[in-house]
Coordinates of N, CA, C and O in Angstrom, one line a residue:
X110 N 94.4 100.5 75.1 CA 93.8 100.5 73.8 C 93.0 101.8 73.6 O 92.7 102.4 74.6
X111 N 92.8 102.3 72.7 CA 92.4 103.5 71.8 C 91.1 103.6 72.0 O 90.5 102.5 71.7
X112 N 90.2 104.7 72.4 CA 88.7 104.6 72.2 C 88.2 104.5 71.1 O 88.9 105.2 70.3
X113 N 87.3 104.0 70.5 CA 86.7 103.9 69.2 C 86.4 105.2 68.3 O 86.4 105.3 67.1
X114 N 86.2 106.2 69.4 CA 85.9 107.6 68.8 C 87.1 108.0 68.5 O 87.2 108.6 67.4
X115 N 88.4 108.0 69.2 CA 90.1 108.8 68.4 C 90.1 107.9 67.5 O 90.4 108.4 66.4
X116 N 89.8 106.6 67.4 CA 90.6 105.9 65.9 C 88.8 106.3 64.8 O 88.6 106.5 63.6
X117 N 88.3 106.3 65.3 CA 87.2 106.9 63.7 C 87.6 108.4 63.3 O 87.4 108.8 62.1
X118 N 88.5 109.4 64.7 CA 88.9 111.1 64.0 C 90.1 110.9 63.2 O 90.4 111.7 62.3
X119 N 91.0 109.4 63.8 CA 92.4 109.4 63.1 C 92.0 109.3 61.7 O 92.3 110.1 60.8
X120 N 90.9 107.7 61.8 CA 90.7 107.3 60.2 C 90.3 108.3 59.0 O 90.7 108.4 57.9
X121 N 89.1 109.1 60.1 CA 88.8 110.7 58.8 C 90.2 111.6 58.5 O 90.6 111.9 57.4
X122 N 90.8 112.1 59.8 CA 91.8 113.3 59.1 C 92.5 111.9 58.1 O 92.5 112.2 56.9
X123 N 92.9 111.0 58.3 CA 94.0 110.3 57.3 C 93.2 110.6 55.9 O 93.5 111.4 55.0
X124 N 92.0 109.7 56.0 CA 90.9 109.5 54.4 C 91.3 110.5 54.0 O 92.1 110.7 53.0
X125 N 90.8 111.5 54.8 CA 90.7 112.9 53.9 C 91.7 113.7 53.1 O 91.6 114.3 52.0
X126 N 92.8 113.5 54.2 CA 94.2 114.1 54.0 C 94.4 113.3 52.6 O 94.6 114.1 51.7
X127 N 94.4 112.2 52.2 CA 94.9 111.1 51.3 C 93.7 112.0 50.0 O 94.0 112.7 49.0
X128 N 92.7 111.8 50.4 CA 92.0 112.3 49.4 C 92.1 113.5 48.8 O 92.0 113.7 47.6
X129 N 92.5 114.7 50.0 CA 92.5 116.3 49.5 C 94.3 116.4 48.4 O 94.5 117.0 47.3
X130 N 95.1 115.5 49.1 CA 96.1 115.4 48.2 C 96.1 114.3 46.9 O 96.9 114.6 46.1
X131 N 95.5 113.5 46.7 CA 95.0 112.9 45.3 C 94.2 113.9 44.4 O 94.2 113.9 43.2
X132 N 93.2 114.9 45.2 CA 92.4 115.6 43.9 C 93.2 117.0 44.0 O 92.5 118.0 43.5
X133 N 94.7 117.4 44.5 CA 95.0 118.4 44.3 C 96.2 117.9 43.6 O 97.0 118.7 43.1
X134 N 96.6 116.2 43.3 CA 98.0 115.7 42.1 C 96.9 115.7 40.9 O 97.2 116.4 39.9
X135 N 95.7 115.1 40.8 CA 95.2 114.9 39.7 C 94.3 116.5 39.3 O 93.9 116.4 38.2
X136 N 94.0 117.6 39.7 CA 94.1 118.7 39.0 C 95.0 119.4 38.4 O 94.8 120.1 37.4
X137 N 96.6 119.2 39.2 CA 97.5 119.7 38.7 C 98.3 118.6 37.4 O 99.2 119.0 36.6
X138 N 97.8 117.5 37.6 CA 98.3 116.8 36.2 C 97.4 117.3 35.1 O 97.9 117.7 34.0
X139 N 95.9 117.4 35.3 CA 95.0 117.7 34.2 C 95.1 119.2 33.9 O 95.2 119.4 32.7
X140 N 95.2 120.1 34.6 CA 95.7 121.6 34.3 C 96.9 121.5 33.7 O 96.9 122.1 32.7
X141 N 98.2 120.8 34.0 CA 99.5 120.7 33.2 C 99.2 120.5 31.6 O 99.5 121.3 30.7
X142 N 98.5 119.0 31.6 CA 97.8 118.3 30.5 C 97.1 119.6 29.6 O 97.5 120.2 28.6
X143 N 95.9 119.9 30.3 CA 95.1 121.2 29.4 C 96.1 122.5 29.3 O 97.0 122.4 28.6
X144 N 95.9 123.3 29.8 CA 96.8 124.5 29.3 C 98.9 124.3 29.5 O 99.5 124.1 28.5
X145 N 99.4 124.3 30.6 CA 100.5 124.6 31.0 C 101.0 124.4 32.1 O 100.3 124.0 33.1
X146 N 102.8 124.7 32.4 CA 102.9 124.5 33.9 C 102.4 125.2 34.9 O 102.3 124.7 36.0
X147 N 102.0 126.8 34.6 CA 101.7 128.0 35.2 C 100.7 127.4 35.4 O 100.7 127.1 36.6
X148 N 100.0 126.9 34.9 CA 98.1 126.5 35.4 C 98.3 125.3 36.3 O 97.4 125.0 37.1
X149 N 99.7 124.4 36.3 CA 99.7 123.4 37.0 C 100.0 124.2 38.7 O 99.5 124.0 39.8
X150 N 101.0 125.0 38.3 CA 101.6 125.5 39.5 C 100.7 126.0 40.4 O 100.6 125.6 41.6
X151 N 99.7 127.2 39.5 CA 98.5 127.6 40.3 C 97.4 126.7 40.8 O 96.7 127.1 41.6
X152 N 97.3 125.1 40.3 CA 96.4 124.6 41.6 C 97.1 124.2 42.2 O 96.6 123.8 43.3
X153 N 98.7 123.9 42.0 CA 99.2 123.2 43.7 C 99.1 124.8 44.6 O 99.1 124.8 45.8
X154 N 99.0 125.8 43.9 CA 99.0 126.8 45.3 C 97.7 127.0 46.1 O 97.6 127.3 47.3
X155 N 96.6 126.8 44.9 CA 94.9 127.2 45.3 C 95.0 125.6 46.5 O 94.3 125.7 47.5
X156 N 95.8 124.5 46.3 CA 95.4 123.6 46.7 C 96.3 123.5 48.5 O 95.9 123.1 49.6
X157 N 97.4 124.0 48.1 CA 98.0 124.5 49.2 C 97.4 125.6 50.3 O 97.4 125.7 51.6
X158 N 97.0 126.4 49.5 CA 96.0 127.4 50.9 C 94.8 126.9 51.8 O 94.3 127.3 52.9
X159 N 94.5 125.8 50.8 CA 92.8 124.9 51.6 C 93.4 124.1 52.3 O 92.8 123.8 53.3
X160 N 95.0 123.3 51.9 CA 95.4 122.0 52.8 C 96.0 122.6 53.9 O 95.6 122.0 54.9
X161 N 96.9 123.6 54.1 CA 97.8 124.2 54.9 C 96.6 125.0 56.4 O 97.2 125.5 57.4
X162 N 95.7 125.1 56.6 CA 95.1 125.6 57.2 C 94.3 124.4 57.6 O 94.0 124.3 58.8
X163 N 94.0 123.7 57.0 CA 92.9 122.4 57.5 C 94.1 121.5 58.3 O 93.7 120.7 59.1
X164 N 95.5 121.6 58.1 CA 96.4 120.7 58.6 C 96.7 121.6 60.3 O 97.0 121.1 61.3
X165 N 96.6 122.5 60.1 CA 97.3 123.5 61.2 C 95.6 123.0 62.7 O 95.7 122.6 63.9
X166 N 94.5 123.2 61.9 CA 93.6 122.7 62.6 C 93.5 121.7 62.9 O 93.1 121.7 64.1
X167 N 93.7 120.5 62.4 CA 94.2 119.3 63.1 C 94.9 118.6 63.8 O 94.9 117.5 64.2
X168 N 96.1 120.0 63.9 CA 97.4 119.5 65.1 C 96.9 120.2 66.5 O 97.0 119.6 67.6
X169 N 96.0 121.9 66.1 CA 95.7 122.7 67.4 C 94.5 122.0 67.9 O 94.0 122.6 68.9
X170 N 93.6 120.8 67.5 CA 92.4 120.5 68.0 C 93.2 118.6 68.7 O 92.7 117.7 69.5
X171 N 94.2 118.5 68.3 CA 94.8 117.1 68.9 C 94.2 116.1 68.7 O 94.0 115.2 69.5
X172 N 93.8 116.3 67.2 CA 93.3 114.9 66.8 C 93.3 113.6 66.6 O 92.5 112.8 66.3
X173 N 94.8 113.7 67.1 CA 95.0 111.9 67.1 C 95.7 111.6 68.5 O 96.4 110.6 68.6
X174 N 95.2 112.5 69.8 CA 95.2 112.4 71.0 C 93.9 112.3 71.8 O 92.9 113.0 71.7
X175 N 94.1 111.3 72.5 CA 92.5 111.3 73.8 C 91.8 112.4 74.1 O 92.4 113.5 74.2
X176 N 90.8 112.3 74.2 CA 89.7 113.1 74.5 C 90.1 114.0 75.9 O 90.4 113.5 77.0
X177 N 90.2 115.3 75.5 CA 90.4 116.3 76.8 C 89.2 116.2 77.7 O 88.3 115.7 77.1
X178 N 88.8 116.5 78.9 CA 87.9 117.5 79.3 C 86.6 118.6 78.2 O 86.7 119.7 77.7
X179 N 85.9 117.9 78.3 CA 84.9 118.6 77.4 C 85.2 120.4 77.2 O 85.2 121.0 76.1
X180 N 85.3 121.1 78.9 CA 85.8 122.7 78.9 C 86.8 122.6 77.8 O 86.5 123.0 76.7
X181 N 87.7 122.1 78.1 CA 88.9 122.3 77.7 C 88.6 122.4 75.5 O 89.0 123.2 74.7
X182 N 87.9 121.5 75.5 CA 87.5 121.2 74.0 C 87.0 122.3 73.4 O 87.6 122.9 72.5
X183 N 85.9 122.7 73.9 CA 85.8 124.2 73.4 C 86.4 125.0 73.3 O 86.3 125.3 72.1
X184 N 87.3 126.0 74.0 CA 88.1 126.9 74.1 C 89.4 125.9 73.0 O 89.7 126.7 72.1
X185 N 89.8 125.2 72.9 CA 90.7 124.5 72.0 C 89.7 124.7 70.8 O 89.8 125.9 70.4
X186 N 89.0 124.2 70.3 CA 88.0 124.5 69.2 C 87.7 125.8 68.5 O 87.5 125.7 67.2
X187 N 87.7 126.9 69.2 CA 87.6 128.3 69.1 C 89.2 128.6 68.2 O 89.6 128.8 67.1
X188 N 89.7 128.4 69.6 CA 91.3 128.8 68.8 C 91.8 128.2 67.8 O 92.6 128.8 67.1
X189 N 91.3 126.7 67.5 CA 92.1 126.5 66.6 C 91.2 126.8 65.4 O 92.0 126.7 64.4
X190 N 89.9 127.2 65.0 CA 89.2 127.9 64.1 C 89.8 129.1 64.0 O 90.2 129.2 62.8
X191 N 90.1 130.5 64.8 CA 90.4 131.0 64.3 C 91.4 131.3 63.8 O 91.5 132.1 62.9
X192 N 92.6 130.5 64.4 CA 94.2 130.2 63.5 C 93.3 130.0 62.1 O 93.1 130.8 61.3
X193 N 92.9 128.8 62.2 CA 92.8 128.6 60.4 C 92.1 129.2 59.6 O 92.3 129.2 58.4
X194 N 91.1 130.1 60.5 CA 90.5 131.4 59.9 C 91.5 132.6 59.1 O 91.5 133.0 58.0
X195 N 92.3 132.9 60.2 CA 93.6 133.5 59.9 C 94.8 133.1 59.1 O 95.2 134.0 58.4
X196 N 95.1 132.4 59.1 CA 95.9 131.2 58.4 C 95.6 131.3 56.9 O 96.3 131.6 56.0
X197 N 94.1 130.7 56.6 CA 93.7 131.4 55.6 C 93.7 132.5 54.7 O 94.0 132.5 53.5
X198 N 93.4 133.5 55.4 CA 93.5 134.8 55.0 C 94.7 135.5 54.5 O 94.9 136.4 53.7
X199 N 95.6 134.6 55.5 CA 96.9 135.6 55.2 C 97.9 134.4 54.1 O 98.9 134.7 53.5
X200 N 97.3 133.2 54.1 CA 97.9 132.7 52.8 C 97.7 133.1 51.4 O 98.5 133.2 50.5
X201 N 95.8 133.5 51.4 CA 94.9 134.0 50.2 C 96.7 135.4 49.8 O 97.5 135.6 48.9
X202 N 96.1 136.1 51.5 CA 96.5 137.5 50.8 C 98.5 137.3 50.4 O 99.0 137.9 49.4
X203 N 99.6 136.1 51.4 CA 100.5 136.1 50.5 C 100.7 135.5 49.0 O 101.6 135.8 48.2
X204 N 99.7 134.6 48.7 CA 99.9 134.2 47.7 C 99.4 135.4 46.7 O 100.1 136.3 46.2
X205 N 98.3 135.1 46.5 CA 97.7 136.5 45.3 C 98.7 137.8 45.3 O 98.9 138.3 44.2
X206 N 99.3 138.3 46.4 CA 100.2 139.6 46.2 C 101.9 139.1 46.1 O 102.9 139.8 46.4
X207 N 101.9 137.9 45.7 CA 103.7 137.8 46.0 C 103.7 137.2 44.2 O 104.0 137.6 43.1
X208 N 103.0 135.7 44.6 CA 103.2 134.8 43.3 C 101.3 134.9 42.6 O 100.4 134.1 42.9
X209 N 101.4 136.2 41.6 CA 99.6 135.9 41.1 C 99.4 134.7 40.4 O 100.2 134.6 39.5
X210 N 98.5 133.8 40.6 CA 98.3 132.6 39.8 C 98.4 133.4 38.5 O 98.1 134.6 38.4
X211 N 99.0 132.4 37.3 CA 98.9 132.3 36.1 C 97.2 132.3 35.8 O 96.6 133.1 35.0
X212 N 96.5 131.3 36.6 CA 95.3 131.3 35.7 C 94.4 131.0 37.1 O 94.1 130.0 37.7
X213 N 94.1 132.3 37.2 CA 93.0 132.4 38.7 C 92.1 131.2 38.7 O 91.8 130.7 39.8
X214 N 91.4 130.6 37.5 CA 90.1 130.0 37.6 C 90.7 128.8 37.6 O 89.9 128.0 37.2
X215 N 91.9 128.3 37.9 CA 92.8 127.0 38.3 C 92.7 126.9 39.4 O 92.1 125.9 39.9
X216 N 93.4 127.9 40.1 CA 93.4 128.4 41.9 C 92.6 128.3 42.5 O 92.7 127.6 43.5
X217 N 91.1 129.2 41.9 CA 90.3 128.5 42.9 C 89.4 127.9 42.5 O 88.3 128.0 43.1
X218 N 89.5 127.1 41.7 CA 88.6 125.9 40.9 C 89.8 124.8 42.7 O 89.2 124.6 43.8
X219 N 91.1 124.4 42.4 CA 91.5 123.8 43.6 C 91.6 124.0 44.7 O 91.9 123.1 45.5
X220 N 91.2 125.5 45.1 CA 91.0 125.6 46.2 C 89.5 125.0 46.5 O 89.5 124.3 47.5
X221 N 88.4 125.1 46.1 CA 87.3 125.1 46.3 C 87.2 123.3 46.2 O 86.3 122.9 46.9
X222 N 87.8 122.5 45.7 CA 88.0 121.4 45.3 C 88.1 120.5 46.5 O 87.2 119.6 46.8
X223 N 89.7 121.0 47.3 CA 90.3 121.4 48.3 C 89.1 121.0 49.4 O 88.5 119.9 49.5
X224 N 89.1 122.0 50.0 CA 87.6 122.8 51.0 C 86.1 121.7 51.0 O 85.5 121.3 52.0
X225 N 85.8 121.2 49.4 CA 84.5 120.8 49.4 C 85.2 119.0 49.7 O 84.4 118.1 49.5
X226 N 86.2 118.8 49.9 CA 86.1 117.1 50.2 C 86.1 116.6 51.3 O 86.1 115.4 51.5
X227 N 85.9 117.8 52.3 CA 85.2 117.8 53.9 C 83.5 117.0 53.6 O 83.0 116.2 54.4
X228 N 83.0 117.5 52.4 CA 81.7 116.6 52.2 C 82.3 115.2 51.6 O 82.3 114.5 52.6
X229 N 82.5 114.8 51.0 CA 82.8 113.5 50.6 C 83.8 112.5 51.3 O 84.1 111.5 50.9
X230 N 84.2 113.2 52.7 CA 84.7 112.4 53.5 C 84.1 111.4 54.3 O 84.8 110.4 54.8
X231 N 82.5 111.6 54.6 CA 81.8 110.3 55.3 C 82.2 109.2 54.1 O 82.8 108.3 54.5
X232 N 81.8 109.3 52.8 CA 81.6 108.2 52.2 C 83.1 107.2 52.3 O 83.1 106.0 52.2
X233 N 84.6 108.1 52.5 CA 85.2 107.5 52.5 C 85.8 106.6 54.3 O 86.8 106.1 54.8
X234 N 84.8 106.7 54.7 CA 85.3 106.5 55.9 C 85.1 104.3 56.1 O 84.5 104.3 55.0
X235 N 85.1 103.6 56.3 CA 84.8 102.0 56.7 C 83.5 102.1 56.8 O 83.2 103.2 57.0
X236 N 82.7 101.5 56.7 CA 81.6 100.6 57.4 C 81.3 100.8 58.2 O 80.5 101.6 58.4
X237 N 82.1 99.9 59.4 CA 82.2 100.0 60.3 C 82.2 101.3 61.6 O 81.5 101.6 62.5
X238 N 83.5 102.0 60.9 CA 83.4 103.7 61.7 C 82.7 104.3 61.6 O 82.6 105.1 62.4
X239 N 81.6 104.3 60.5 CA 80.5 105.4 60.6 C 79.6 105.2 61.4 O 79.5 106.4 61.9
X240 N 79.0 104.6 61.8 CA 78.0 104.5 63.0 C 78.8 105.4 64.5 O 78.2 105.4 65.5

């Protein structure tokens, strides 16, 4: 059986993941709705650069595997920050220089959307797992 601490990191990356992709379908429906598809397209990409780096971090920190060795945790922590540090940067820089959003203040209206539902993930977590 599972320690109570891997099933409360499974339960957050899942919440979260479920969540960062519900408010990156429902910006891009309300952007479609308000201006166009160009404005829809640009938050699935602002929304893609914040999800695509938070997912790469969650496979290199082995989140839905048992607890390493504490050493081990750190130096795993490090690296997998700065992948997504990196990861980041170089999605910012291929998106903006290959495909320029239609309407920048879409992009990072979702990206930032994206990014800030790392705060509103306690509230979606059980009862129960938050303690």
């Amino acid at each position: 059986m599972q320690r109570l601490e891997t099933l409360r990191r499974q339960a957050y990356v899942i919440r979260l993941t479920i969540a960062q992709l519900l408010v990156a379908l429902a910006g891009a429906l309300l952007a479609w709705v308000v201006a166009d598809s160009g404005s829809a397209t640009s938050v699935v990409l602002g929304a893609l650069v914040a999800f695509l780096p938070q997912a790469f971090f969650v496979h290199r920190m082995a989140i839905f595997q048992q607890r390493a060795p504490a050493s081990r945790n750190a130096l795993r922590l490090f690296r997998a920050e700065a992948g997504k540090f990196g990861l980041t940067v170089a999605l910012f820089a291929i998106v903006l220089s290959t495909v320029p959003p239609s309407n920048p203040a879409f992009f990072f209206s979702a990206y930032v959307a994206v990014v800030l539902m790392h705060w509103l993930a306690p509230w979606l977590m059980p009862r129960e797992l938050r303690n």
